[in-house]
Every structure is written in structure tokens, then in C-alpha cells.
Amino acid sequence: VSPGCRGAQGRFAYKLLHDLFANYSSALRPVEDTDRALNVTLQVTLSQIIDMDERNQVLTSYLWVRQTWLDAHLTWDKDGYGGIDSIRIPSSYVWRPDIILYNNADEHFGGSMETNVVLRSDGHIMWDSPAITKSSCKVDVSYFPFDGQRCRLTFGSWTYNGNQIDLRNQLDTGDLTDFVENVEWEVLGMPATRNVITYGCCSEPYPDITYTLLLRRRASFYIFNLLLPCIMVSFLAPLGFYLPADSGEKVSLGVTVLLALTVFQLLVAESMPPSESVPLIGKYYIATMTMITASTALTIFIMNVHHCGPGARPVPPWARRLILHHMARLCCVYEVGESCKSPQRALGGQAGVGDAGGPAESPGEGQVGTEVGGCPWDHCLCHHDALLRNVGYIAGCFRRHRANQRRTGEWKKVAKVMDRFFMWVFFLMVFLMSVLVLGNAA
């Protein structure tokens, strides 16, 4: 095209703009018959999900909104204006439908950008405008972090009813061809539906277009940062039963694990809305904390059993039969001090022989003493009786000490068997809870 032709096109465009808007008003609905509705077609393109605020239930998204309609007052013969078929003019020059987002949650209530419109010779106007919208979205976090959300974007005219503007959707779904992938949410679809609603304030119907944004959370981040640490920490709780009771760390381990899970629970609670629906991971935390609390309480009880002193009662027959025989074989707990009893028996046997030999040899020694030193027999017999009383007292103390040791050893074995039994029980509970959480998530 020569420069002269481009200059002619510019003069024709200037003349066309002047002729079109000489007697045009953008305040009135552009129809020849005011009793007929004006058809407005809407198409929404989702470009990006900026933020999903679960706590405040607000979805921030970047949209491209396209509206098309027919303006009966802005038509021209393109042959009379140098073949100009379309022009781009500011959108404020023409009448625009007041299509807004009904479920807007922006405190400033920002609308679309003031972009140009494309005006064609047959009167059709196409208005493409980008908009950053904040819409209210009912968030259901029952299966967090394996949840999915359905967020609705409802567009409609604020003042024109269905008899004045007939709002239609261009496609049955939102346009996702230019969507920028989000690191946290996966978009499964964006179906569009047209609804005609009669509100309580007015008798006229009001049509709207509702786009339902189907979202699914990418759970990898939460699995590696919230769920797996909780599972690993919860498996530490049953190991508290495996610690020796004399180490003094059994209760400390349970309390430390409980505090760690409390920190994770607070992290989840800060990002969730304060609703009645408890998230799945929150239920898992509560169940694990309850289990750890129960294990700590049982640990305190078992330590009390382990540290039963010499004054404790003997182990009841039912406890000896149930715990020391059946449960001990079930949990593979061997006899406490089994390798130390045989030497004690040998020592006791030697002591018995020595005790028995003492009185037998005493008279002989006395006789020798009588022969050598001239000690009277009755005087040696008095020493013999005193020695027997002392030996009997020592033997009685030794027997009582052995009985107390045996009783204390039985109570320690009862505590050890209960430790092993509850360790396997709580290991099974942690495993079942983890399987249930993953099963519900699936």
C-alpha cells in the first residue's frame, strides 16, 4: 500500500469516527425496538490462578473476559469509507453491558480494564478485557491435603433484566488453552451453565452465566512436609515401650513426640478455615496424639509396676498365669535373671554345707579346747547356742532378701511383658491409622 493510500485510510477513519458519534449516546441501550432484548454473548478465558485462600475462602484468578453484542446505531457502509470494515476505539465511547462478577469478594470491587473495543461495519462490537478477580468460593477441606474444590464464577448484568439483555454463553466451557499451570492446583475443567433466576426484589428474570472451576490439589508438598513427618514421628511413640525402665527416658520420649505433633497440628490449623469440618490430616494428628497420650499414661503405670519395692505384694496367681506364662511366650520375653540363678543356687548350697558343718565341728573343737586349754564343756555349749542363733538370724535375713528379690524380679518381668505387649499393639494401631488415612484419601 502506497503512503498516499495510507493517508486516505486515515482520513476515512477520522471521518467515520466523526460521523458515527455525531449524534450517538452511550447511555442508552442500543436497540431499534426498545421492547426487544439485546443479545450479549459472554466467553471467559482462564489465564492463571493467582491464589487460593482457604482460610478466607477467596479465589484470586486472572481472566480474559470477551463480550460481543450488536449496536444498531453504529453501522456504516464500508464502501463509502474506503473499504474500512472495522475500527478500534476506546470502550468508553460506546454503550457497554454492565456485566459483573456476582460473587465478587474484592473489597475495592475492581472491574475490567478500560481496553479498546473492536467495532465492525455491521454494528457488532467485541470487547476483550483482562481482569484480576477475587471471588468467594466455598472451600471443603474434609480431605485435605487430598481435596478438590469447586469454585463458581457467576457473571450477569446488574441492572438489566432478561427482557432487556439476553445473556448467552459462547461455549459450554471456559477457555483453558492459554492457562498457565499452577504449582498447587490442577484444573480439571471449567464447565459453563446458563441460569435464569427470579430474585425476591424483582419480578423480572435475570439470566447469568456460571463457570464452575474444578480444582484438585497437588498433594506432594503436603505429603513430604506434613504427612510423612507425622507418620515417622508417630512410629516413635511405640518405641517408648522398648526403652528400659531404668533409663528414665520413657516418659520424656512420649512427651517430646506429643509436642512435635502439636506443632504440626498448629501449622495445619493456621491455614484451614475455622469450620466444623476437620481435615483428614487433622483427624490423623488428633488420633495419633490421643494414642501417644494413652501410651504415655500406660508407660507411667508400667514404670510404677516395674519399681515395686520389697514391700510389694506377691504377683497374683491370675497375673502370673496370664502375663508371666501366656503373654510372655507370645511376646518372646525370657525369664529375668535366668543366667544368674544357677550360681546363686550353688552359693546357697555351699553356705548350707558350711552352716551344717559348723555345729557338727563345734563340739570337736570344744573337746580339743578342753584337752588343750582345759575349757569346761558347758561353757563351750553356751558359745555354740549363741553361734547357732546368729547363723539362723543371718540365714533368715538371707531367705527374706531372696524372697524380696524374687518378688521384685517377678514384678519387673510383669512390667517388661506389658511393655512388649503394648509396643506391638501400638505399632499395629499406628499402621492401621496410616492405612486408613491413605485409603480415605484414595
Short mmCIF file of C-alpha atoms in Angstrom, two decimals:
data_model
loop_
_atom_site.label_atom_id
_atom_site.label_comp_id
_atom_site.label_asym_id
_atom_site.label_seq_id
_atom_site.Cartn_x
_atom_site.Cartn_y
_atom_site.Cartn_z
CA VAL A 1 0.00 0.00 0.00
CA SER A 2 1.42 3.34 -1.00
CA PRO A 3 1.79 6.19 1.53
CA GLY A 4 -0.99 8.09 -0.26
CA CYS A 5 -3.38 5.19 0.28
CA ARG A 6 -2.47 5.03 3.98
CA GLY A 7 -3.17 8.70 4.31
CA ALA A 8 -6.53 8.24 2.61
CA GLN A 9 -7.38 5.44 5.02
CA GLY A 10 -6.57 7.73 7.93
CA ARG A 11 -8.83 10.46 6.59
CA PHE A 12 -11.66 7.97 6.05
CA ALA A 13 -11.25 6.59 9.57
CA TYR A 14 -11.34 10.08 11.08
CA LYS A 15 -14.45 10.92 9.02
CA LEU A 16 -16.07 7.57 10.02
CA LEU A 17 -15.47 8.22 13.71
CA HIS A 18 -16.88 11.72 13.42
CA ASP A 19 -19.99 10.55 11.53
CA LEU A 20 -20.69 7.61 13.86
CA PHE A 21 -20.55 9.53 17.12
CA ALA A 22 -22.04 12.84 15.97
CA ASN A 23 -25.45 12.02 17.41
CA TYR A 24 -24.56 8.91 19.46
CA SER A 25 -25.19 8.49 23.18
CA SER A 26 -23.52 5.72 25.18
CA ALA A 27 -26.06 6.00 27.97
CA LEU A 28 -28.94 4.18 26.26
CA ARG A 29 -29.31 0.57 25.26
CA PRO A 30 -28.50 0.42 21.50
CA VAL A 31 -31.63 -1.23 20.05
CA GLU A 32 -34.10 -0.02 17.44
CA ASP A 33 -37.04 -1.63 19.24
CA THR A 34 -36.93 -0.99 22.98
CA ASP A 35 -39.30 -3.90 23.61
CA ARG A 36 -36.82 -6.41 22.28
CA ALA A 37 -33.95 -7.86 24.29
CA LEU A 38 -30.35 -7.24 23.27
CA ASN A 39 -28.31 -10.42 22.80
CA VAL A 40 -24.96 -10.35 24.65
CA THR A 41 -22.55 -13.26 24.26
CA LEU A 42 -20.01 -13.95 27.01
CA GLN A 43 -16.83 -16.00 26.86
CA VAL A 44 -14.32 -16.32 29.72
CA THR A 45 -10.72 -17.48 29.34
CA LEU A 46 -8.85 -18.59 32.46
CA SER A 47 -5.26 -17.41 32.24
CA GLN A 48 -3.89 -18.03 35.73
CA ILE A 49 -4.84 -18.97 39.28
CA ILE A 50 -3.04 -16.41 41.39
CA ASP A 51 -4.02 -17.52 44.88
CA MET A 52 -6.41 -19.78 46.72
CA ASP A 53 -7.00 -18.52 50.27
CA GLU A 54 -8.64 -21.45 52.04
CA ARG A 55 -8.87 -19.67 55.38
CA ASN A 56 -10.83 -16.69 53.95
CA GLN A 57 -12.40 -18.78 51.15
CA VAL A 58 -11.35 -16.41 48.37
CA LEU A 59 -10.09 -17.41 44.92
CA THR A 60 -7.91 -14.89 43.08
CA SER A 61 -7.71 -15.54 39.34
CA TYR A 62 -6.63 -13.79 36.17
CA LEU A 63 -9.35 -13.87 33.49
CA TRP A 64 -9.86 -12.64 29.96
CA VAL A 65 -13.50 -11.66 29.52
CA ARG A 66 -14.88 -11.35 25.98
CA GLN A 67 -18.28 -9.76 25.38
CA THR A 68 -19.94 -9.34 22.00
CA TRP A 69 -23.19 -7.60 21.09
CA LEU A 70 -24.86 -5.72 18.25
CA ASP A 71 -25.10 -1.93 18.34
CA ALA A 72 -27.81 -0.91 15.86
CA HIS A 73 -26.67 2.74 15.89
CA LEU A 74 -23.05 2.06 14.88
CA THR A 75 -23.29 0.63 11.37
CA TRP A 76 -21.83 2.02 8.12
CA ASP A 77 -21.29 1.19 4.51
CA LYS A 78 -17.65 0.23 4.24
CA ASP A 79 -17.58 1.13 0.54
CA GLY A 80 -18.37 4.71 1.43
CA TYR A 81 -15.36 4.92 3.77
CA GLY A 82 -12.60 3.48 1.70
CA GLY A 83 -13.41 -0.15 2.47
CA ILE A 84 -12.87 0.19 6.23
CA ASP A 85 -14.51 -2.89 7.79
CA SER A 86 -13.52 -2.43 11.47
CA ILE A 87 -12.04 0.16 13.79
CA ARG A 88 -10.60 0.08 17.32
CA ILE A 89 -11.90 2.76 19.61
CA PRO A 90 -11.90 3.28 23.40
CA SER A 91 -14.59 1.29 25.14
CA SER A 92 -15.87 4.41 26.89
CA TYR A 93 -17.13 5.73 23.54
CA VAL A 94 -19.80 3.04 23.15
CA TRP A 95 -22.55 1.59 25.27
CA ARG A 96 -21.36 -1.40 27.31
CA PRO A 97 -23.39 -4.01 29.18
CA ASP A 98 -22.88 -3.85 32.95
CA ILE A 99 -21.76 -7.47 33.25
CA ILE A 100 -20.12 -8.00 36.63
CA LEU A 101 -19.00 -10.90 38.79
CA TYR A 102 -21.82 -11.59 41.21
CA ASN A 103 -19.73 -13.42 43.82
CA ASN A 104 -17.01 -10.78 43.89
CA ALA A 105 -15.01 -10.76 47.13
CA ASP A 106 -12.72 -7.82 46.38
CA GLU A 107 -13.04 -5.00 48.90
CA HIS A 108 -12.24 -2.42 46.18
CA PHE A 109 -14.65 -4.10 43.75
CA GLY A 110 -12.33 -3.59 40.79
CA GLY A 111 -13.78 -4.29 37.36
CA SER A 112 -12.28 -4.89 33.94
CA MET A 113 -9.58 -2.75 32.40
CA GLU A 114 -10.57 0.10 30.09
CA THR A 115 -9.40 -1.55 26.87
CA ASN A 116 -10.44 -0.77 23.31
CA VAL A 117 -13.37 -2.38 21.57
CA VAL A 118 -13.45 -3.72 18.01
CA LEU A 119 -16.31 -2.14 16.07
CA ARG A 120 -17.33 -3.73 12.75
CA SER A 121 -19.31 -2.25 9.90
CA ASP A 122 -22.39 -4.42 10.60
CA GLY A 123 -22.60 -3.00 14.16
CA HIS A 124 -21.10 -5.96 16.01
CA ILE A 125 -18.88 -4.96 18.92
CA MET A 126 -16.30 -7.24 20.54
CA TRP A 127 -14.82 -6.19 23.85
CA ASP A 128 -11.87 -8.17 25.25
CA SER A 129 -10.76 -7.07 28.69
CA PRO A 130 -8.41 -8.72 31.20
CA ALA A 131 -9.46 -8.75 34.83
CA ILE A 132 -7.98 -9.92 38.13
CA THR A 133 -10.96 -11.17 40.12
CA LYS A 134 -11.39 -12.20 43.72
CA SER A 135 -14.37 -14.50 44.02
CA SER A 136 -15.87 -16.16 47.04
CA CYS A 137 -15.52 -19.93 46.98
CA LYS A 138 -16.97 -22.44 49.43
CA VAL A 139 -13.94 -24.46 50.48
CA ASP A 140 -14.37 -28.01 51.75
CA VAL A 141 -11.19 -29.19 53.48
CA SER A 142 -12.53 -32.51 54.76
CA TYR A 143 -9.95 -34.46 52.76
CA PHE A 144 -7.04 -32.00 52.98
CA PRO A 145 -4.40 -32.39 51.55
CA PHE A 146 -6.10 -34.77 49.09
CA ASP A 147 -9.06 -32.48 48.48
CA GLY A 148 -10.69 -30.98 45.42
CA GLN A 149 -12.60 -27.71 45.20
CA ARG A 150 -15.46 -26.43 43.04
CA CYS A 151 -15.28 -22.66 42.71
CA ARG A 152 -18.04 -20.83 40.85
CA LEU A 153 -17.68 -17.63 38.83
CA THR A 154 -21.12 -16.15 38.18
CA PHE A 155 -21.40 -13.33 35.63
CA GLY A 156 -24.55 -11.34 34.97
CA SER A 157 -25.99 -7.90 34.39
CA TRP A 158 -26.54 -5.82 37.49
CA THR A 159 -29.39 -3.59 36.28
CA TYR A 160 -30.73 -5.08 33.04
CA ASN A 161 -33.16 -7.96 33.39
CA GLY A 162 -33.73 -10.80 30.96
CA ASN A 163 -36.28 -8.76 28.97
CA GLN A 164 -33.63 -6.14 28.21
CA ILE A 165 -30.41 -8.20 27.91
CA ASP A 166 -30.40 -11.83 26.89
CA LEU A 167 -27.08 -13.13 28.20
CA ARG A 168 -25.69 -16.19 26.41
CA ASN A 169 -22.51 -18.22 26.73
CA GLN A 170 -20.46 -18.64 23.58
CA LEU A 171 -19.10 -22.08 24.57
CA ASP A 172 -20.22 -24.75 27.02
CA THR A 173 -16.95 -24.45 28.89
CA GLY A 174 -14.36 -21.88 29.82
CA ASP A 175 -11.34 -21.48 27.57
CA LEU A 176 -8.23 -23.13 29.07
CA THR A 177 -5.93 -23.05 26.05
CA ASP A 178 -3.80 -20.21 27.47
CA PHE A 179 -3.87 -21.38 31.06
CA VAL A 180 -0.60 -21.12 33.00
CA GLU A 181 -0.15 -24.23 35.18
CA ASN A 182 -0.38 -23.66 38.91
CA VAL A 183 2.10 -25.29 41.29
CA GLU A 184 -0.53 -26.10 43.91
CA TRP A 185 -3.76 -26.66 41.99
CA GLU A 186 -4.58 -28.77 38.96
CA VAL A 187 -7.50 -27.59 36.81
CA LEU A 188 -9.73 -30.48 35.76
CA GLY A 189 -12.27 -28.43 33.82
CA MET A 190 -14.37 -25.30 33.68
CA PRO A 191 -17.94 -26.08 32.53
CA ALA A 192 -20.34 -23.21 31.88
CA THR A 193 -24.09 -23.17 32.53
CA ARG A 194 -26.76 -20.55 31.87
CA ASN A 195 -29.22 -19.88 34.67
CA VAL A 196 -32.33 -17.71 34.76
CA ILE A 197 -33.19 -16.64 38.30
CA THR A 198 -36.04 -14.55 39.66
CA TYR A 199 -34.89 -12.75 42.78
CA GLY A 200 -37.11 -11.68 45.67
CA CYS A 201 -36.62 -7.99 44.96
CA CYS A 202 -37.87 -8.08 41.39
CA SER A 203 -40.42 -9.94 39.32
CA GLU A 204 -38.34 -9.97 36.14
CA PRO A 205 -35.97 -12.87 35.38
CA TYR A 206 -32.23 -12.24 35.47
CA PRO A 207 -30.03 -14.55 33.39
CA ASP A 208 -26.46 -15.30 34.40
CA ILE A 209 -23.56 -17.46 33.22
CA THR A 210 -21.90 -19.63 35.88
CA TYR A 211 -18.45 -21.08 35.26
CA THR A 212 -17.58 -23.91 37.66
CA LEU A 213 -13.83 -24.21 38.14
CA LEU A 214 -12.93 -27.80 39.06
CA LEU A 215 -9.69 -27.85 41.05
CA ARG A 216 -7.65 -30.66 42.55
CA ARG A 217 -4.83 -30.01 45.00
CA ARG A 218 -1.35 -31.23 44.21
CA ALA A 219 -0.63 -33.10 47.44
CA SER A 220 3.09 -33.82 47.01
CA PHE A 221 4.19 -30.78 49.01
CA TYR A 222 1.92 -31.62 51.95
CA ILE A 223 2.81 -35.33 51.85
CA PHE A 224 6.54 -34.66 52.22
CA ASN A 225 6.22 -31.75 54.67
CA LEU A 226 3.25 -32.65 56.87
CA LEU A 227 2.10 -36.23 56.43
CA LEU A 228 5.35 -38.22 56.26
CA PRO A 229 6.94 -36.43 59.27
CA CYS A 230 3.81 -37.15 61.26
CA ILE A 231 3.89 -40.84 60.30
CA MET A 232 7.58 -41.14 61.18
CA VAL A 233 7.12 -39.33 64.49
CA SER A 234 4.09 -41.45 65.36
CA PHE A 235 6.14 -44.63 64.85
CA LEU A 236 8.50 -43.38 67.56
CA ALA A 237 5.75 -43.49 70.18
CA PRO A 238 5.55 -47.33 70.47
CA LEU A 239 9.34 -47.48 70.78
CA GLY A 240 8.96 -45.81 74.17
CA PHE A 241 7.77 -49.19 75.48
CA TYR A 242 11.01 -50.78 74.26
CA LEU A 243 13.21 -48.45 76.29
CA PRO A 244 14.49 -49.93 79.57
CA ALA A 245 12.56 -48.68 82.55
CA ASP A 246 15.78 -47.76 84.38
CA SER A 247 16.85 -45.37 81.59
CA GLY A 248 14.50 -42.64 82.77
CA GLU A 249 13.65 -41.57 79.20
CA LYS A 250 10.39 -43.40 78.59
CA VAL A 251 8.06 -40.58 79.62
CA SER A 252 10.34 -37.93 78.09
CA LEU A 253 10.13 -39.61 74.67
CA GLY A 254 6.31 -39.68 74.77
CA VAL A 255 6.08 -36.03 75.81
CA THR A 256 8.57 -34.97 73.11
CA VAL A 257 6.63 -36.80 70.39
CA LEU A 258 3.39 -35.25 71.66
CA LEU A 259 4.86 -31.75 71.47
CA ALA A 260 6.16 -32.37 67.93
CA LEU A 261 2.71 -33.44 66.74
CA THR A 262 1.16 -30.42 68.43
CA VAL A 263 3.43 -28.16 66.36
CA PHE A 264 2.33 -29.90 63.14
CA GLN A 265 -1.31 -29.63 64.20
CA LEU A 266 -0.94 -25.87 64.71
CA LEU A 267 0.63 -25.50 61.25
CA VAL A 268 -2.37 -27.19 59.66
CA ALA A 269 -4.88 -25.23 61.75
CA GLU A 270 -3.38 -21.88 60.71
CA SER A 271 -4.06 -22.48 57.02
CA MET A 272 -7.52 -24.04 57.37
CA PRO A 273 -10.81 -22.14 57.72
CA PRO A 274 -12.33 -22.24 61.22
CA SER A 275 -15.20 -24.52 60.23
CA GLU A 276 -16.79 -27.64 61.67
CA SER A 277 -15.26 -29.89 59.01
CA VAL A 278 -11.95 -31.17 60.38
CA PRO A 279 -9.43 -32.00 57.62
CA LEU A 280 -8.31 -35.58 57.14
CA ILE A 281 -4.75 -34.86 58.22
CA GLY A 282 -6.09 -33.06 61.30
CA LYS A 283 -8.08 -36.17 62.25
CA TYR A 284 -4.91 -38.22 61.83
CA TYR A 285 -2.99 -35.83 64.08
CA ILE A 286 -5.70 -35.94 66.75
CA ALA A 287 -5.86 -39.75 66.65
CA THR A 288 -2.07 -40.01 66.86
CA MET A 289 -1.89 -37.52 69.73
CA THR A 290 -4.60 -39.47 71.58
CA MET A 291 -2.65 -42.67 71.05
CA ILE A 292 0.57 -41.08 72.30
CA THR A 293 -1.22 -39.69 75.35
CA ALA A 294 -2.57 -43.17 76.11
CA SER A 295 0.89 -44.72 75.61
CA THR A 296 2.46 -42.17 77.97
CA ALA A 297 -0.16 -42.89 80.62
CA LEU A 298 0.41 -46.64 80.23
CA THR A 299 4.17 -46.06 80.45
CA ILE A 300 3.74 -44.30 83.79
CA PHE A 301 1.60 -47.18 85.05
CA ILE A 302 4.12 -49.79 83.85
CA MET A 303 7.03 -47.91 85.43
CA ASN A 304 5.13 -47.94 88.71
CA VAL A 305 4.81 -51.72 88.36
CA HIS A 306 8.49 -52.05 87.47
CA HIS A 307 9.68 -50.13 90.51
CA CYS A 308 7.65 -52.11 93.04
CA GLY A 309 9.83 -52.32 96.14
CA PRO A 310 10.48 -55.18 98.54
CA GLY A 311 7.29 -54.36 100.42
CA ALA A 312 5.06 -55.11 97.43
CA ARG A 313 2.58 -57.93 97.49
CA PRO A 314 3.36 -61.09 95.52
CA VAL A 315 2.15 -61.33 91.94
CA PRO A 316 -1.46 -62.61 91.94
CA PRO A 317 -1.93 -66.12 90.55
CA TRP A 318 -4.08 -64.92 87.64
CA ALA A 319 -1.46 -62.33 86.65
CA ARG A 320 1.31 -64.93 86.92
CA ARG A 321 -0.66 -67.36 84.74
CA LEU A 322 -1.83 -64.76 82.17
CA ILE A 323 1.17 -62.42 81.96
CA LEU A 324 4.19 -64.43 83.05
CA HIS A 325 3.24 -67.55 81.10
CA HIS A 326 0.92 -66.87 78.14
CA MET A 327 1.76 -63.25 77.28
CA ALA A 328 5.48 -63.80 77.94
CA ARG A 329 5.59 -66.63 75.38
CA LEU A 330 3.51 -64.56 72.97
CA CYS A 331 5.84 -61.56 73.22
CA CYS A 332 9.04 -63.69 73.39
CA VAL A 333 10.10 -62.35 76.79
CA TYR A 334 12.53 -64.68 78.59
CA GLU A 335 12.94 -65.21 82.30
CA VAL A 336 14.51 -62.25 84.06
CA GLY A 337 17.88 -63.23 85.56
CA GLU A 338 17.77 -66.75 84.18
CA SER A 339 21.53 -66.88 83.72
CA CYS A 340 22.13 -65.68 87.29
CA LYS A 341 20.01 -68.14 89.27
CA SER A 342 22.19 -71.20 89.00
CA PRO A 343 25.24 -69.53 90.55
CA GLN A 344 23.02 -68.26 93.35
CA ARG A 345 21.77 -71.79 93.97
CA ALA A 346 25.33 -73.10 94.10
CA LEU A 347 26.30 -70.37 96.50
CA GLY A 348 23.34 -71.18 98.66
CA GLY A 349 24.28 -74.86 98.66
CA GLN A 350 27.82 -74.12 99.78
CA ALA A 351 26.52 -71.87 102.51
CA GLY A 352 24.20 -74.61 103.70
CA VAL A 353 27.02 -77.10 103.90
CA GLY A 354 29.11 -74.62 105.80
CA ASP A 355 26.24 -73.90 108.20
CA ALA A 356 25.62 -77.55 108.73
CA GLY A 357 29.27 -78.25 109.27
CA GLY A 358 29.60 -75.50 111.83
CA PRO A 359 27.53 -77.11 114.55
CA ALA A 360 28.99 -80.54 113.81
CA GLU A 361 32.53 -79.40 114.18
CA SER A 362 31.95 -77.16 117.19
CA PRO A 363 31.86 -79.96 119.75
CA GLY A 364 35.05 -81.40 118.34
CA GLU A 365 36.73 -78.08 118.57
CA GLY A 366 35.45 -77.74 122.11
CA GLN A 367 36.82 -81.14 123.04
CA VAL A 368 40.16 -80.22 121.64
CA GLY A 369 39.97 -76.99 123.53
CA THR A 370 39.14 -78.88 126.72
CA GLU A 371 42.02 -81.16 126.30
CA VAL A 372 44.45 -78.41 125.48
CA GLY A 373 43.19 -75.37 127.33
CA GLY A 374 41.08 -77.03 129.98
CA CYS A 375 37.81 -75.26 128.92
CA PRO A 376 34.74 -76.72 130.62
CA TRP A 377 32.16 -78.42 128.32
CA ASP A 378 29.11 -76.41 129.46
CA HIS A 379 30.86 -73.12 128.76
CA CYS A 380 31.58 -74.17 125.13
CA LEU A 381 27.97 -75.28 124.73
CA CYS A 382 26.79 -71.75 125.55
CA HIS A 383 29.00 -70.36 122.80
CA HIS A 384 27.60 -72.97 120.42
CA ASP A 385 23.97 -71.91 121.08
CA ALA A 386 24.80 -68.23 120.52
CA LEU A 387 26.53 -69.10 117.27
CA LEU A 388 23.52 -71.11 116.08
CA ARG A 389 21.19 -68.20 116.86
CA ASN A 390 23.38 -65.79 114.91
CA VAL A 391 23.65 -68.16 111.97
CA GLY A 392 19.86 -68.69 112.00
CA TYR A 393 19.26 -64.95 112.05
CA ILE A 394 21.63 -64.45 109.12
CA ALA A 395 20.00 -67.31 107.21
CA GLY A 396 16.54 -65.85 107.86
CA CYS A 397 17.64 -62.41 106.62
CA PHE A 398 19.14 -64.05 103.54
CA ARG A 399 15.94 -66.01 102.85
CA ARG A 400 13.82 -62.87 103.25
CA HIS A 401 16.19 -60.98 100.98
CA ARG A 402 15.99 -63.73 98.37
CA ALA A 403 12.18 -63.74 98.62
CA ASN A 404 12.06 -59.96 98.19
CA GLN A 405 14.40 -60.20 95.21
CA ARG A 406 12.27 -62.93 93.68
CA ARG A 407 9.09 -60.88 94.24
CA THR A 408 10.71 -57.74 92.79
CA GLY A 409 12.00 -59.74 89.82
CA GLU A 410 8.51 -61.09 89.13
CA TRP A 411 7.04 -57.58 89.12
CA LYS A 412 9.84 -56.39 86.80
CA LYS A 413 9.08 -59.25 84.44
CA VAL A 414 5.38 -58.33 84.54
CA ALA A 415 6.32 -54.76 83.58
CA LYS A 416 8.62 -55.98 80.79
CA VAL A 417 5.95 -58.28 79.33
CA MET A 418 3.38 -55.48 79.42
CA ASP A 419 5.90 -53.15 77.71
CA ARG A 420 6.45 -55.59 74.86
CA PHE A 421 2.75 -56.36 74.52
CA PHE A 422 1.70 -52.69 74.32
CA MET A 423 4.59 -51.93 71.96
CA TRP A 424 3.22 -54.34 69.35
CA VAL A 425 -0.36 -53.19 69.98
CA PHE A 426 0.53 -49.53 69.38
CA PHE A 427 2.68 -50.40 66.35
CA LEU A 428 -0.38 -52.10 64.87
CA MET A 429 -2.58 -49.09 65.71
CA VAL A 430 -0.18 -46.64 64.01
CA PHE A 431 -0.02 -48.85 60.92
CA LEU A 432 -3.81 -49.18 60.73
CA MET A 433 -4.32 -45.42 61.16
CA SER A 434 -1.84 -44.69 58.37
CA VAL A 435 -3.55 -47.17 56.06
CA LEU A 436 -6.97 -45.69 56.87
CA VAL A 437 -5.77 -42.14 56.11
CA LEU A 438 -4.29 -43.15 52.77
CA GLY A 439 -7.37 -45.25 51.97
CA ASN A 440 -9.73 -42.34 52.64
CA ALA A 441 -7.55 -40.09 50.56
CA ALA A 442 -7.73 -42.51 47.64
#
